[in-house]
Amino acid sequence: MSDIELRLRDALAARAELVRPEDLTLAPDLEPGEPEPGAWWQRPSGYLLVAAIAVIVVVLPLLALAAIDPDGDKSPSDPATDPSGTFTMTDPVRTLVAQDKADVDGDSALDDVRVMSLEDPDAVLPDFDVEVELSASGESVSYQVGQARDVKIGATANLDGREGEEIVLALDADTVDLHRAQPLVVSLRDGELVSILTGDLRARGRPGSDGTRTYWWVHDGQLWWWRSQEPVADGEESPYAVEVLRFPREAMLRGVDHGTWCVTSLASTRLLECAALD
């Protein structure tokens, strides 16, 4: 062994004697710390959450399939169907029941007149209203007639002496002859449709309800109306007495007593003197 090797060995041995046990531990800043937690899906709790989501994704479609009728039909308890599967309409239905043309606003142009009904399944009778579409402006105005068995347009004429024509509505007509119905007169006033027939004739009783007869007609720009004094049998041809009202051409149509006359079923508007028939 050379002299250099001997001196190196002695130096290392001397150095080893100076090392103590506490010198063999790592410095605090060199000791390993706690491992980083990593992403959420790599944690144990993340695995549980992913598994729960997978169960929901699989189970929910199965539950939906179980709730569906195997035949693919709606349940009979569905309010939109009846037990036979037929669709049931429950909303009110608006229907056109009559239409005509008249110069309602007095501009010499014809306006569209329509009678509409609102059929409500929960109502005893339908609601009616009359609409007028003014040709000059295209604007629509309406009048609420209310509940009735039927409403038709009986006539259109200038009955109040003002500009424009009035609409005579025939209410609750029992026969094809609309003149045997109760009249309602509607007029355009200040941009609105209003009733101008004072003293509601319906208060005198519905035609035929007690066997008596009523009749209205338009003559010489005036509305006329009569009611029989006694019940009249169907097919009666003999003259019978009637109480007559005349409605002069005024802003509001008020009935004026025109006396007692006689008429026949074949000439309902021909007023005869009853005394001359005796």
Coordinates of C-alpha atoms in Angstrom, one line a residue:
M1 CA 0.0 0.0 0.0
S2 CA 1.4 3.3 -0.9
D3 CA 2.0 6.2 1.5
I4 CA -0.8 8.2 -0.1
E5 CA -3.3 5.4 0.4
L6 CA -2.3 4.9 4.0
R7 CA -2.8 8.6 4.8
L8 CA -6.2 8.6 3.1
R9 CA -7.4 5.7 5.1
D10 CA -6.2 7.3 8.3
A11 CA -8.0 10.5 7.5
L12 CA -11.3 8.7 6.7
A13 CA -11.1 6.7 10.0
A14 CA -10.5 9.9 11.9
R15 CA -13.4 11.5 10.2
A16 CA -15.7 8.7 11.0
E17 CA -15.0 9.0 14.7
L18 CA -16.3 12.6 14.6
V19 CA -19.8 11.6 13.3
R20 CA -22.6 11.4 16.0
P21 CA -26.0 9.5 15.7
E22 CA -28.0 12.7 15.6
D23 CA -26.0 13.8 12.6
L24 CA -27.5 10.9 10.7
T25 CA -31.2 12.4 10.7
L26 CA -32.3 14.6 7.8
A27 CA -32.7 18.3 8.3
P28 CA -36.3 19.5 8.8
D29 CA -36.5 21.2 5.5
L30 CA -35.4 18.0 3.8
E31 CA -37.9 15.6 5.4
P32 CA -40.7 14.4 3.1
G33 CA -44.1 16.2 3.5
E34 CA -47.7 14.9 3.2
P35 CA -48.5 13.8 -0.4
E36 CA -50.7 16.2 -2.5
P37 CA -54.4 15.1 -2.6
G38 CA -54.6 15.1 -6.4
A39 CA -57.9 15.6 -8.5
W40 CA -61.4 15.0 -6.8
W41 CA -62.1 11.9 -8.9
Q42 CA -58.9 10.3 -7.8
R43 CA -60.0 10.4 -4.1
P44 CA -62.0 7.6 -2.5
S45 CA -65.0 9.9 -2.0
G46 CA -64.8 10.8 -5.7
Y47 CA -65.2 7.2 -6.6
L48 CA -68.4 6.9 -4.5
L49 CA -69.9 10.0 -6.2
V50 CA -69.2 8.7 -9.7
A51 CA -70.8 5.4 -8.8
A52 CA -73.9 7.1 -7.4
I53 CA -74.3 9.1 -10.6
A54 CA -74.0 6.0 -12.7
V55 CA -76.8 4.3 -10.7
I56 CA -79.1 7.3 -11.2
V57 CA -78.4 7.3 -15.0
V58 CA -79.3 3.6 -15.2
V59 CA -82.3 3.5 -12.8
L60 CA -84.3 6.6 -13.9
P61 CA -85.0 5.4 -17.5
L62 CA -86.2 2.1 -16.1
L63 CA -88.6 3.9 -13.7
A64 CA -89.9 6.0 -16.6
L65 CA -90.6 2.9 -18.7
A66 CA -92.4 1.3 -15.8
A67 CA -94.7 4.3 -15.5
I68 CA -95.9 4.1 -19.1
D69 CA -98.9 2.0 -20.1
P70 CA -97.6 -1.1 -21.9
D71 CA -100.0 -0.3 -24.8
G72 CA -98.7 3.2 -25.2
D73 CA -102.1 4.8 -24.5
K74 CA -102.9 7.5 -22.0
S75 CA -104.5 6.4 -18.7
P76 CA -108.3 6.5 -18.7
S77 CA -108.1 9.0 -15.8
D78 CA -106.4 11.6 -18.0
P79 CA -108.8 14.6 -17.9
A80 CA -108.3 15.2 -21.6
T81 CA -109.9 11.9 -22.6
D82 CA -112.9 9.9 -21.6
P83 CA -112.8 6.1 -21.0
S84 CA -113.3 5.4 -24.7
G85 CA -110.2 7.5 -25.5
T86 CA -112.2 10.2 -27.3
F87 CA -111.0 13.8 -26.9
T88 CA -113.4 15.9 -24.8
M89 CA -113.6 19.6 -25.5
T90 CA -114.1 21.6 -22.3
D91 CA -113.2 25.2 -23.5
P92 CA -116.0 27.5 -24.7
V93 CA -116.5 27.5 -28.5
R94 CA -117.2 30.8 -30.3
T95 CA -119.4 30.3 -33.4
L96 CA -120.8 32.5 -36.1
V97 CA -124.6 32.1 -36.1
A98 CA -125.7 35.0 -38.4
Q99 CA -124.3 37.7 -40.6
D100 CA -125.5 40.6 -42.8
K101 CA -124.3 44.0 -44.1
A102 CA -125.7 47.5 -43.2
D103 CA -124.6 51.1 -43.2
V104 CA -124.3 51.2 -39.4
D105 CA -122.1 54.4 -39.2
G106 CA -123.9 56.4 -41.9
D107 CA -121.0 56.8 -44.3
S108 CA -122.9 55.3 -47.2
A109 CA -120.6 52.2 -47.1
L110 CA -121.8 48.8 -46.0
D111 CA -120.4 47.4 -42.7
D112 CA -120.1 43.7 -41.8
V113 CA -122.6 42.7 -39.1
R114 CA -122.1 39.3 -37.3
V115 CA -123.9 37.5 -34.5
M116 CA -121.6 35.3 -32.5
S117 CA -122.4 32.7 -29.8
L118 CA -120.1 31.4 -27.1
E119 CA -121.0 27.8 -26.3
D120 CA -119.9 27.1 -22.7
P121 CA -120.4 23.5 -21.6
D122 CA -121.0 24.7 -18.1
A123 CA -123.7 27.2 -19.0
V124 CA -127.4 26.4 -19.4
L125 CA -127.7 28.8 -22.4
P126 CA -125.0 30.2 -24.7
D127 CA -124.0 33.8 -24.6
F128 CA -124.5 35.9 -27.7
D129 CA -123.0 39.2 -28.9
V130 CA -123.4 41.2 -32.1
E131 CA -120.2 42.5 -33.8
V132 CA -119.9 45.2 -36.5
E133 CA -116.7 45.7 -38.5
L134 CA -116.7 49.3 -39.8
S135 CA -115.6 49.4 -43.4
A136 CA -114.1 52.9 -43.1
S137 CA -111.7 52.2 -40.3
G138 CA -111.6 48.4 -40.1
E139 CA -112.4 48.8 -36.4
S140 CA -114.7 46.3 -34.7
V141 CA -117.4 47.2 -32.1
S142 CA -119.6 44.8 -30.3
Y143 CA -122.7 44.6 -28.1
Q144 CA -123.2 41.9 -25.5
V145 CA -126.7 40.4 -25.9
G146 CA -126.3 37.9 -23.1
Q147 CA -127.8 34.4 -22.7
A148 CA -130.5 33.3 -25.1
R149 CA -131.8 30.2 -26.8
D150 CA -131.1 31.8 -30.2
V151 CA -130.3 35.3 -31.8
K152 CA -130.8 36.2 -35.4
I153 CA -130.6 39.4 -37.5
G154 CA -134.2 40.3 -38.1
A155 CA -133.8 43.6 -40.1
T156 CA -131.5 46.6 -40.6
A157 CA -133.1 50.0 -41.1
N158 CA -132.8 53.6 -40.0
L159 CA -135.3 53.7 -37.1
D160 CA -134.2 56.7 -35.0
G161 CA -133.8 59.4 -37.7
R162 CA -130.1 59.8 -37.0
E163 CA -127.3 58.8 -39.4
G164 CA -126.7 55.1 -39.9
E165 CA -128.9 52.1 -39.7
E166 CA -130.1 50.2 -36.6
I167 CA -129.8 46.4 -36.3
V168 CA -133.0 44.6 -35.2
L169 CA -132.1 41.4 -33.4
A170 CA -134.7 38.6 -33.2
L171 CA -134.3 36.8 -29.8
D172 CA -135.5 33.3 -29.0
A173 CA -137.3 32.7 -32.3
D174 CA -139.5 29.6 -32.1
T175 CA -140.4 29.5 -35.8
V176 CA -138.9 30.4 -39.2
D177 CA -140.7 33.7 -39.0
L178 CA -138.2 35.9 -37.1
H179 CA -140.9 38.6 -36.7
R180 CA -142.6 36.4 -34.0
A181 CA -139.5 36.6 -31.8
Q182 CA -138.7 39.3 -29.3
P183 CA -137.0 42.3 -30.9
L184 CA -133.8 44.1 -29.7
V185 CA -132.6 47.2 -31.5
V186 CA -128.9 48.1 -31.4
S187 CA -127.5 51.3 -32.7
L188 CA -124.0 52.9 -33.0
R189 CA -123.5 55.8 -30.6
D190 CA -120.2 57.6 -30.0
G191 CA -118.3 54.6 -31.4
E192 CA -120.2 52.0 -29.3
L193 CA -123.1 49.7 -30.0
V194 CA -125.9 50.2 -27.5
S195 CA -129.6 49.1 -27.1
I196 CA -132.0 51.9 -27.9
L197 CA -135.3 50.0 -27.4
T198 CA -136.7 51.2 -24.0
G199 CA -139.0 49.1 -22.0
D200 CA -137.7 45.6 -22.6
L201 CA -140.4 43.7 -24.5
R202 CA -139.1 40.5 -23.0
A203 CA -140.6 41.6 -19.7
R204 CA -144.0 41.1 -21.3
G205 CA -143.3 37.4 -21.5
R206 CA -141.7 35.1 -24.1
P207 CA -143.9 34.6 -27.2
G208 CA -145.9 31.4 -26.9
S209 CA -145.2 31.0 -23.2
D210 CA -148.8 31.6 -22.3
G211 CA -150.4 30.9 -25.7
T212 CA -150.5 34.5 -26.7
R213 CA -148.7 35.7 -29.8
T214 CA -146.4 38.7 -30.5
Y215 CA -145.2 40.2 -33.8
W216 CA -142.9 43.0 -34.8
W217 CA -142.3 44.6 -38.1
V218 CA -140.7 47.8 -39.7
H219 CA -143.0 50.1 -41.7
D220 CA -142.3 53.6 -43.0
G221 CA -139.1 53.9 -41.0
Q222 CA -140.7 52.9 -37.7
L223 CA -140.8 49.8 -35.6
W224 CA -144.2 48.4 -34.8
W225 CA -145.1 45.6 -32.3
W226 CA -148.3 43.9 -31.1
R227 CA -149.4 41.2 -28.7
S228 CA -152.6 39.2 -28.8
Q229 CA -155.1 39.8 -26.0
E230 CA -155.9 36.1 -25.8
P231 CA -154.1 32.8 -26.6
V232 CA -154.2 31.9 -30.3
A233 CA -154.4 28.3 -31.4
D234 CA -152.0 27.1 -34.1
G235 CA -153.7 27.3 -37.5
E236 CA -156.2 29.9 -36.4
E237 CA -157.5 31.8 -39.4
S238 CA -160.2 34.0 -37.8
P239 CA -159.2 37.6 -36.8
Y240 CA -158.1 38.1 -33.2
A241 CA -157.6 41.2 -31.2
V242 CA -154.1 42.6 -30.5
E243 CA -152.6 45.5 -28.5
V244 CA -150.4 47.6 -30.8
L245 CA -147.3 49.7 -29.9
R246 CA -145.7 52.1 -32.3
F247 CA -142.1 53.4 -31.9
P248 CA -141.6 56.9 -33.4
R249 CA -138.2 57.8 -34.9
E250 CA -136.4 59.3 -31.9
A251 CA -133.0 58.9 -30.4
M252 CA -134.5 56.3 -28.0
L253 CA -137.3 54.1 -29.2
R254 CA -140.2 54.4 -26.8
G255 CA -143.4 52.5 -27.5
V256 CA -146.5 54.6 -28.0
D257 CA -149.9 52.9 -27.5
H258 CA -151.6 52.6 -30.9
G259 CA -154.8 51.0 -29.6
T260 CA -156.5 47.7 -30.0
W261 CA -156.8 46.2 -33.5
C262 CA -157.5 42.9 -35.1
V263 CA -155.2 40.8 -37.4
T264 CA -155.3 37.4 -39.0
S265 CA -152.6 34.8 -39.2
L266 CA -152.3 35.3 -42.9
A267 CA -151.9 39.1 -42.6
S268 CA -150.0 39.8 -39.4
T269 CA -149.1 43.4 -40.3
R270 CA -152.5 44.5 -41.6
L271 CA -154.3 46.2 -38.8
L272 CA -158.1 45.8 -39.1
E273 CA -160.8 47.6 -37.0
C274 CA -162.3 44.9 -34.8
A275 CA -165.7 46.6 -34.8
A276 CA -166.0 46.3 -38.5
L277 CA -165.5 42.5 -38.3
D278 CA -168.4 41.9 -35.9

